[in-house]
Each structure stands twice: as C-alpha cells, then as structure tokens.
Coordinates of C-alpha atoms in Angstrom, one line a residue:
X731 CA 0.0 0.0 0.0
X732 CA 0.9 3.3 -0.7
X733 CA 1.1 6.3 1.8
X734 CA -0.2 9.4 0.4
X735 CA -0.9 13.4 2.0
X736 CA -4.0 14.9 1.7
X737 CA -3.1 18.8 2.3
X738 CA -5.9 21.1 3.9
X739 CA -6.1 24.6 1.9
X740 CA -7.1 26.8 4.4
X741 CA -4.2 28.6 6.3
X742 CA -0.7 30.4 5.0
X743 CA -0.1 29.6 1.6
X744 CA 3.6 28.8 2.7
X745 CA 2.2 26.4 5.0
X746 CA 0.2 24.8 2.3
X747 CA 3.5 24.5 -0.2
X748 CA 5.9 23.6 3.0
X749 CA 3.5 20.6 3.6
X750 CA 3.9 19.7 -0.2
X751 CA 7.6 20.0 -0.3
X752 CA 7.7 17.6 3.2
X753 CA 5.6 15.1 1.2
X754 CA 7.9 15.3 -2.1
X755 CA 11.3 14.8 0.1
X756 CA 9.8 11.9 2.5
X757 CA 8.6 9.7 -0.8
X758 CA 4.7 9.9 -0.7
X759 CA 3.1 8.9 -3.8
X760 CA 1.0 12.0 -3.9
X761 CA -0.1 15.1 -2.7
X762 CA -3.6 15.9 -3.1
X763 CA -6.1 18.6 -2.5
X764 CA -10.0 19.0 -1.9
X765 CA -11.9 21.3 -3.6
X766 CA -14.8 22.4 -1.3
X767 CA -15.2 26.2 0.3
X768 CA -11.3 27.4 0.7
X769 CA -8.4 27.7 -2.5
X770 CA -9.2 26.6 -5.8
X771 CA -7.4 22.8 -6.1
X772 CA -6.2 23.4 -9.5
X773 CA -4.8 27.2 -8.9
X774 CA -3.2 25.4 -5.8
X775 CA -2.2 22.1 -7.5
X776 CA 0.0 24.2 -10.0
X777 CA 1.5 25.9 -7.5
X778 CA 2.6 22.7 -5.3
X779 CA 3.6 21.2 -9.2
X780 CA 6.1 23.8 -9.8
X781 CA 7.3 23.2 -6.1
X782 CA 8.0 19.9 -6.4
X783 CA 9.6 17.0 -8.5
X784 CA 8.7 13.7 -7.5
X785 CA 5.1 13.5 -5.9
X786 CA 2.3 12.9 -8.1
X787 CA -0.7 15.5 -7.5
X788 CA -4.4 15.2 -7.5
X789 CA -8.1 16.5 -6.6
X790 CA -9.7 14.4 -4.1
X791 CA -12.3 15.4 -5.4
X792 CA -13.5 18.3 -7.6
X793 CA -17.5 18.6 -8.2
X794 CA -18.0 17.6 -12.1
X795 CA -20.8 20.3 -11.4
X796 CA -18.7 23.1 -10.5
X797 CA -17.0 23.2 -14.2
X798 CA -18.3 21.9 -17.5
X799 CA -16.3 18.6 -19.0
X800 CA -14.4 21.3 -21.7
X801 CA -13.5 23.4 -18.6
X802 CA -12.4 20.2 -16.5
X803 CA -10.4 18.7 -19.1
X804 CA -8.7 22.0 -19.7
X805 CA -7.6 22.3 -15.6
X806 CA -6.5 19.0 -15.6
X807 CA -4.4 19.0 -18.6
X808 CA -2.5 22.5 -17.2
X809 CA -1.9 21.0 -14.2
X810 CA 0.1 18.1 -15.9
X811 CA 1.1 20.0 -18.2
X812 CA 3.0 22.1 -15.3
X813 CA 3.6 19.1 -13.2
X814 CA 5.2 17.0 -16.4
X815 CA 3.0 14.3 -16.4
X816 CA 2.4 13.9 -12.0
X817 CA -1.3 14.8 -12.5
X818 CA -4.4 12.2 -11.9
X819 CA -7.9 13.7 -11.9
X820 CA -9.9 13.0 -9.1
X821 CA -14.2 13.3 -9.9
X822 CA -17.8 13.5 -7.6
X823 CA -20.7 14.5 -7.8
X824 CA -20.3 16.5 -4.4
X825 CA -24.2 17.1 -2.5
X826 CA -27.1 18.4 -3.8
X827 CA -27.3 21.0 -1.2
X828 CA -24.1 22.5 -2.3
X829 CA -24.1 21.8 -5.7
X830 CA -27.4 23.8 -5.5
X831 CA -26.7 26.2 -2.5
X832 CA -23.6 27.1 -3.7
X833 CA -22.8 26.7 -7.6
X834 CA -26.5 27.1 -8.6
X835 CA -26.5 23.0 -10.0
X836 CA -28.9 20.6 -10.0
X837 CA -27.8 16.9 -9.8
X838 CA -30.8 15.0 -11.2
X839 CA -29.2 11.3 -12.1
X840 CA -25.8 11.6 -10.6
X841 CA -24.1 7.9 -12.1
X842 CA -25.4 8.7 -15.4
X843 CA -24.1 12.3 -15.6
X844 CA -21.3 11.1 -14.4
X845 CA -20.0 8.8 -16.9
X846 CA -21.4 11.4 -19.6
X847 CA -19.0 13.7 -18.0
X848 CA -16.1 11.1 -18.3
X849 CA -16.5 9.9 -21.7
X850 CA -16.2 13.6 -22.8
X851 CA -13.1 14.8 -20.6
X852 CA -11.6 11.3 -21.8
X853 CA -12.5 12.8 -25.7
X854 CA -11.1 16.3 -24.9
X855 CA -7.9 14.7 -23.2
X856 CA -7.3 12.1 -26.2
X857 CA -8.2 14.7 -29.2
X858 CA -11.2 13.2 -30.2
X859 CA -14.4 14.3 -30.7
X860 CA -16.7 14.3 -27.7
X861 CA -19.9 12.3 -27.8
X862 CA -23.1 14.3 -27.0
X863 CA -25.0 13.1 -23.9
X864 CA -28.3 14.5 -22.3
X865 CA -26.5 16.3 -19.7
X866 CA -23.1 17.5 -21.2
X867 CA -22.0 18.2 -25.0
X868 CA -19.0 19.9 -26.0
X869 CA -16.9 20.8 -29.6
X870 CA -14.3 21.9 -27.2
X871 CA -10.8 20.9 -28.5
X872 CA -7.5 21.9 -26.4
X873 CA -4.5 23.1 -29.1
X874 CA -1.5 24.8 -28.6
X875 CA 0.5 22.2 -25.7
X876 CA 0.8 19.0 -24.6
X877 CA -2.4 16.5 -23.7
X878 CA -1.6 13.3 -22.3
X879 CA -4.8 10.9 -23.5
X880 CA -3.8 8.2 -20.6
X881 CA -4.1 11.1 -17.6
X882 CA -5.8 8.9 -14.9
X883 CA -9.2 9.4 -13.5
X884 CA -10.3 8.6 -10.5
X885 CA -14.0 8.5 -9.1
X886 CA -15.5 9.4 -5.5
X887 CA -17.7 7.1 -4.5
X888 CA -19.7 5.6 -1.5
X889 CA -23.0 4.0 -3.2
X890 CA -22.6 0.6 -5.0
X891 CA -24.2 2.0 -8.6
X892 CA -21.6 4.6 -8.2
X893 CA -18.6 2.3 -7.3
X894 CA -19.6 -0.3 -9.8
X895 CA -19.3 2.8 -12.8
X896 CA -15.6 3.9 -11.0
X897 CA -14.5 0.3 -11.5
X898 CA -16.0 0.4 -15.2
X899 CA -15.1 3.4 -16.8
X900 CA -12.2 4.5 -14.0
X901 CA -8.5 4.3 -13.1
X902 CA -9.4 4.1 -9.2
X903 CA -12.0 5.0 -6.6
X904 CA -11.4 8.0 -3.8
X905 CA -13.3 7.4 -0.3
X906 CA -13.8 9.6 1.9
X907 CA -14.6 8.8 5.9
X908 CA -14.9 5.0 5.2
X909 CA -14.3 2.3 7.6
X910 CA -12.3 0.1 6.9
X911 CA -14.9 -2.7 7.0
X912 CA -16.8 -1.0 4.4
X913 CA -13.7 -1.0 2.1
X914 CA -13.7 -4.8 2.4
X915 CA -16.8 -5.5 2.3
X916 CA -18.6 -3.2 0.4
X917 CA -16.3 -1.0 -2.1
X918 CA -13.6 -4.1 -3.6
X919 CA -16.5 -6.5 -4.4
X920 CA -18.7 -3.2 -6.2
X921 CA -15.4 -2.3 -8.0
X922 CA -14.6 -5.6 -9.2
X923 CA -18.2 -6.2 -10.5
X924 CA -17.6 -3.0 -12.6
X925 CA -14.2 -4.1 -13.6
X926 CA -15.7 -7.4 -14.7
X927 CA -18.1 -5.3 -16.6
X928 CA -15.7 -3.7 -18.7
X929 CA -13.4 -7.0 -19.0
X930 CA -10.9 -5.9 -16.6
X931 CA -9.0 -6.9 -13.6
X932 CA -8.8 -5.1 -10.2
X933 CA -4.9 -5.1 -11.4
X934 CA -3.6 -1.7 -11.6
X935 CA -6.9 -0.1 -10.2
X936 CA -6.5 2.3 -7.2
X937 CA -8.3 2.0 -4.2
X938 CA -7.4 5.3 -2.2
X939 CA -8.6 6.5 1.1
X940 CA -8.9 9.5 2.7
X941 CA -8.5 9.6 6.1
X942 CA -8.7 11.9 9.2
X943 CA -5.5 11.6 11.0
X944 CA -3.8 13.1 14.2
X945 CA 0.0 12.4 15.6
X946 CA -0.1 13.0 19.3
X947 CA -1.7 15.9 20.7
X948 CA -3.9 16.3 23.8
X949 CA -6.7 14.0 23.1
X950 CA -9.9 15.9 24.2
X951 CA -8.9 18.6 22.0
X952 CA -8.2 16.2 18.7
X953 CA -11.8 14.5 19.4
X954 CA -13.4 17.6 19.4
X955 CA -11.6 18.4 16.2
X956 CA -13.2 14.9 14.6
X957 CA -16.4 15.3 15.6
X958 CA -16.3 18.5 14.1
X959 CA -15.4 16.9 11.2
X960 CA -17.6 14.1 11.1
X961 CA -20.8 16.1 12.3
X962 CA -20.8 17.9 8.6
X963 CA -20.4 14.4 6.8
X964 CA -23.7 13.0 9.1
X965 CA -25.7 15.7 8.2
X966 CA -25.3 15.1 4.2
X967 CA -27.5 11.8 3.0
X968 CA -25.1 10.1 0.6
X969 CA -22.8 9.6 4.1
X970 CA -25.7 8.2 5.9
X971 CA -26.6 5.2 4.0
X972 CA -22.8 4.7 4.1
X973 CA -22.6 4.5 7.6
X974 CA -25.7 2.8 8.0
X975 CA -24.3 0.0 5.9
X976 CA -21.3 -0.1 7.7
X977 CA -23.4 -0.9 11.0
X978 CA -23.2 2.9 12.3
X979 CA -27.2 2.9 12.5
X980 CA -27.0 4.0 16.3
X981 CA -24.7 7.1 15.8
X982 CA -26.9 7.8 13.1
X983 CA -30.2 7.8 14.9
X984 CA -29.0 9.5 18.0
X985 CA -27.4 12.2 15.6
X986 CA -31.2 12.4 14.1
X987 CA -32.6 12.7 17.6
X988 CA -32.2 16.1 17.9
X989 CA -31.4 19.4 16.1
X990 CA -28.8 20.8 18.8
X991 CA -25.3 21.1 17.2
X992 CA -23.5 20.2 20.2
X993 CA -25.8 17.4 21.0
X994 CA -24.9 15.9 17.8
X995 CA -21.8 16.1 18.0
X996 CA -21.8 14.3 21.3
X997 CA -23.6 11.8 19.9
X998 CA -20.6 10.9 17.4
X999 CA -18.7 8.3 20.1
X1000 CA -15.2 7.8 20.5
X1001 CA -15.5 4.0 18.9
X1002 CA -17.3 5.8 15.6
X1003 CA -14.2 8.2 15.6
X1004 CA -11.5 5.7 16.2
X1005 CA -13.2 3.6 13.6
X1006 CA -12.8 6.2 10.9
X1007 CA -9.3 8.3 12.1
X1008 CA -6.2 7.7 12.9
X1009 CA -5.4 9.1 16.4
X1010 CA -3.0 8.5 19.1
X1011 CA 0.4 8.3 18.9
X1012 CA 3.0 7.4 16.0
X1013 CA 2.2 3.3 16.9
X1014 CA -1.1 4.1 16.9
X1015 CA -0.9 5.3 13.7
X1016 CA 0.4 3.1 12.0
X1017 CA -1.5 0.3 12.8
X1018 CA -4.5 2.2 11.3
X1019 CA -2.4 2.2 8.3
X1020 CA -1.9 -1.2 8.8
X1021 CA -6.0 -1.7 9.4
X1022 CA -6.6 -0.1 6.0
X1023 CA -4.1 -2.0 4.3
X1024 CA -5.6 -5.0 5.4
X1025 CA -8.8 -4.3 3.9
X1026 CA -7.5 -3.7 0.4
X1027 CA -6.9 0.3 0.2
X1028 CA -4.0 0.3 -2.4
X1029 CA -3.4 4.2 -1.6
X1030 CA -3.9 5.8 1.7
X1031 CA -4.2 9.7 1.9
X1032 CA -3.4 11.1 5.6
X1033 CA -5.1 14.5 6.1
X1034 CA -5.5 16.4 9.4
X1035 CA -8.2 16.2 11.9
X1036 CA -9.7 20.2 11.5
X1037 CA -7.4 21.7 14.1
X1038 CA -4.6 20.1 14.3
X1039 CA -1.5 20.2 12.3
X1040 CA -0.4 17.6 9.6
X1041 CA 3.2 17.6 9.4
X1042 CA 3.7 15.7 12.8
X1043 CA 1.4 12.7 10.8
X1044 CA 3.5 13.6 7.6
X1045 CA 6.7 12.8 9.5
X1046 CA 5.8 9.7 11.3
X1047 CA 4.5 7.8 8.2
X1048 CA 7.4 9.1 6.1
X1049 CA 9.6 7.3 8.9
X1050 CA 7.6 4.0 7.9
X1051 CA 8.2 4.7 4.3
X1052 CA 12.0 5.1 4.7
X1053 CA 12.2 2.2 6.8
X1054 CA 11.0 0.0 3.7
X1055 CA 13.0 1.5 1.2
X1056 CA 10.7 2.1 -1.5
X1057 CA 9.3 5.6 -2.0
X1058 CA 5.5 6.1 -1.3
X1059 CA 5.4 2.7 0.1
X1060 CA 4.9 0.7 3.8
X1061 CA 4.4 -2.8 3.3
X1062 CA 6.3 -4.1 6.0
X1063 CA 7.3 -1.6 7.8
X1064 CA 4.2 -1.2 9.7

C-alpha cells in the first residue's frame, strides 16, 4: 500500500506548499487537495507542481458540477502540463445542497451524468471528438500544448451503482470517511463487478482512502476536532446510507434525535471516531495504516483532523516509508 498526503487549503499559503515540499522529500506517492469552500485545487495544484519534483498531484475530489467537462479537461491538462505528467484527476458529484446552494446546479441522475462527464473529458484529453449526452456536449478541442490521452481518472464514491461505474469506466476509486470494514466488504467487491463489466481486472486499479489523521496531541482537543469533522459528513445523505451500511445505525439515529449542534456532536462516540481516524500516537498510527491495508486500500491519503496540524502525521508515516526503502510505500514496515 501506498502512503499518500491529503493537504488542507485553508491557512498560509507557505504552510500549504511547505507541507507539499515535506511530502515530495519523505517519498509519498501524492499530494492531493480537496476542492470544497477554501483555494481553488487546481490554482493550488500548480502551484505545489512547480514546487516539487517527485510526488504525483491530485483533486480528491472536484464537483464535475462546478466546471463543464471542456473546462475540466482543460484544468487538468494544465496541471500536468505544469507538473510534467504527475497529475491524476480525481471526480464527484459533491451534495445536492451544495451543488445547488452554492454553484447554482442541479444533480438530477448523478451515475449517469457522471460517466457522460467522463467519456467527454476522456474525448477532450485524447483529441477526439466528444460524444453528445443528455447532460453535457462539448466541440471543445485543447490546441497549442501538450495532452496526455492516458491522464488517470479517478471516481468518489460511497453508493454501490456509483462504485460499480468507478471500477468500469475509472482508473481508481477516492473514499472519503470509510471504515475500513466498508472497504472490504462493500467498495472491492462493487469495483470488481464494474471491472468485470468492462473486461478488466482489479490489477492496476486504485483504491485510495482519505482519512482523518492526528499524531499526538492532547486527546480531548483532537476528538473535538473529529467530531467537528464528522458532524458535517452525518448531516449530508449520501454519508448516511454509508454509515448505516457499515453498521453505524445507532450514531446515526441519535445524531437524528435532535437538532442541537452540540448534542450531535456528542452523539458521534469515541469507537465511531476511532473507527474512521487515525489518532494517538505514531504506533497508533500506523497500525490504522496497517487496518486499511488489510482491507484492500492500495493508496492511503493522511489528512489532518480540523485543528490540528499535519506535518507531525506527515513525519511519522514518512519514517515507515523510509524504513522500507521504497518511495511512497509501507508494506512491511508497519
């Protein structure tokens, strides 16, 4: 398994390209950025690509809704462009009360439009012409530098229609806030079904997770940080039926029980946080590396717990990656 960082965007900027140039020199197979409320991931991403020679970089994810395919395609492209070649797209659908709140989007079939979306970045990135869905069309064409047709895609998902397309028509599969359990049980067979579909093999196919971590610290003030955390993904639906299937039904309904923030967020119990972070100390963490490993992640992406800082986490799991020898990799060390 590979160790990866997943770098908050909020803060300094120097603090944001000091995390990426820590990643790069400790052997991490990629830095990667969200793209929700704070900096733009792509404006970021080139930034971090010009900072840094080694690490690949990636969105974990950006909202297909927030650009059209033409203008996706386009990002993407820049960013490896700038990068030379280190850039791997990562997709969602992001929620329906952002996409709506915020961008002004409606989601109305999300797998569908999804793999619409695909098929014409793929077209764009390859120099072909697009093919015209119900959702998205585009005559776009990018001229003028270099494309590179085999720049990988990867899919967020949590629902089995939506991992069964990532595994069909994608080069991996982001997760966010999955147990490990879930991975194993629910998210390898769905991929491999879509895999199957489209002839293939779970060979090659990433299967990354991003996960909530925190190197020492005093505790009370790091579990306040993950529920703070975890109380926005409870409140969104697609999370729900995630963590209902993972056998989280309790948290859920005592989350439900009332509308008071704080009483929410007491309901979220240290076992549901331990489950789904990595806290403690640097043995600690590593054998929630070793927990995800186990359960067939191929790629794990450490980001902070809100609050605390990452490069402590950063530092410990480059120490496991030295130990084994090979860059971006743990294996045995842990």
């Amino acid at each position: 398994m590979h160790l990866s960082a997943h770098i908050p965007l909020d803060g300094p900027n120097e603090k944001i390209l000091s995390l990426a140039r820590l990643a790069d020199s400790l052997g991490f197979q990629s830095v990667n950025c969200g793209h929700i409320a704070s900096r733009d991931s792509f404006t970021t991403l080139g930034a971090i690509a010009v900072q840094t020679r080694h690490v690949a970089l990636g969105t974990s994810v950006a909202p297909i809704y927030t650009r059209t395919p033409a203008s996706m395609a386009q990002s993407a492209a820049t960013v490896d462009d700038l990068s030379g070649g280190r850039f791997r797209l990562g997709l969602g659908v992001g929620h329906r009360v952002t996409m709506g709140d915020w961008h002004g989007q409606r989601i109305g079939r999300p797998t569908a439009e999804m793999r619409e979306y695909v098929s014409i970045v793929r077209a764009i990135l390859a120099g072909q012409q697009a093919p015209a869905g119900e959702r998205w069309s585009s005559t776009f064409a990018l001229t003028g530098f270099r494309r590179r047709a085999d720049l990988p895609i990867h899919l967020a998902g949590l629902s089995p229609a939506m991992l069964r397309l990532a595994g069909e028509i994608a080069d991996g599969v982001v997760l966010w806030s999955t147990p490990p359990e879930y991975i194993r049980d629910v998210v390898l067979p769905e991929v491999a079904a879509g895999r199957a579909q489209a002839g293939r093999s779970l060979d090659g196919f990433a299967v990354q997770a991003v996960v909530a971590s925190a190197c020492g610290g005093e505790r009370a003030a790091v579990l306040e940080g993950a529920r703070m955390a975890l109380h926005r993904y409870l409140g969104l639906p697609f999370y729900r039926a995630m963590f209902a299937a993972a056998g989280f039904s309790a948290q859920i309904e005592a989350y439900e029980a009332t509308s008071n923030r704080e009483a929410q967020k007491a309901a979220i119990g240290e076992d549901f946080i331990e489950t789904l972070c990595l806290l403690g100390g640097e043995d600690d963490l590593l054998d929630g590396i070793r927990r995800y490993e186990q359960a067939g992640t191929t790629e794990l992406l450490l980001a902070s717990v809100p609050g605390t800082d990452l490069e402590p986490v950063l530092r410990a799991a480059g120490r496991a990656i030295t130990n084994d020898g090979a860059a971006g990799s743990v294996a045995e060390a842990v």
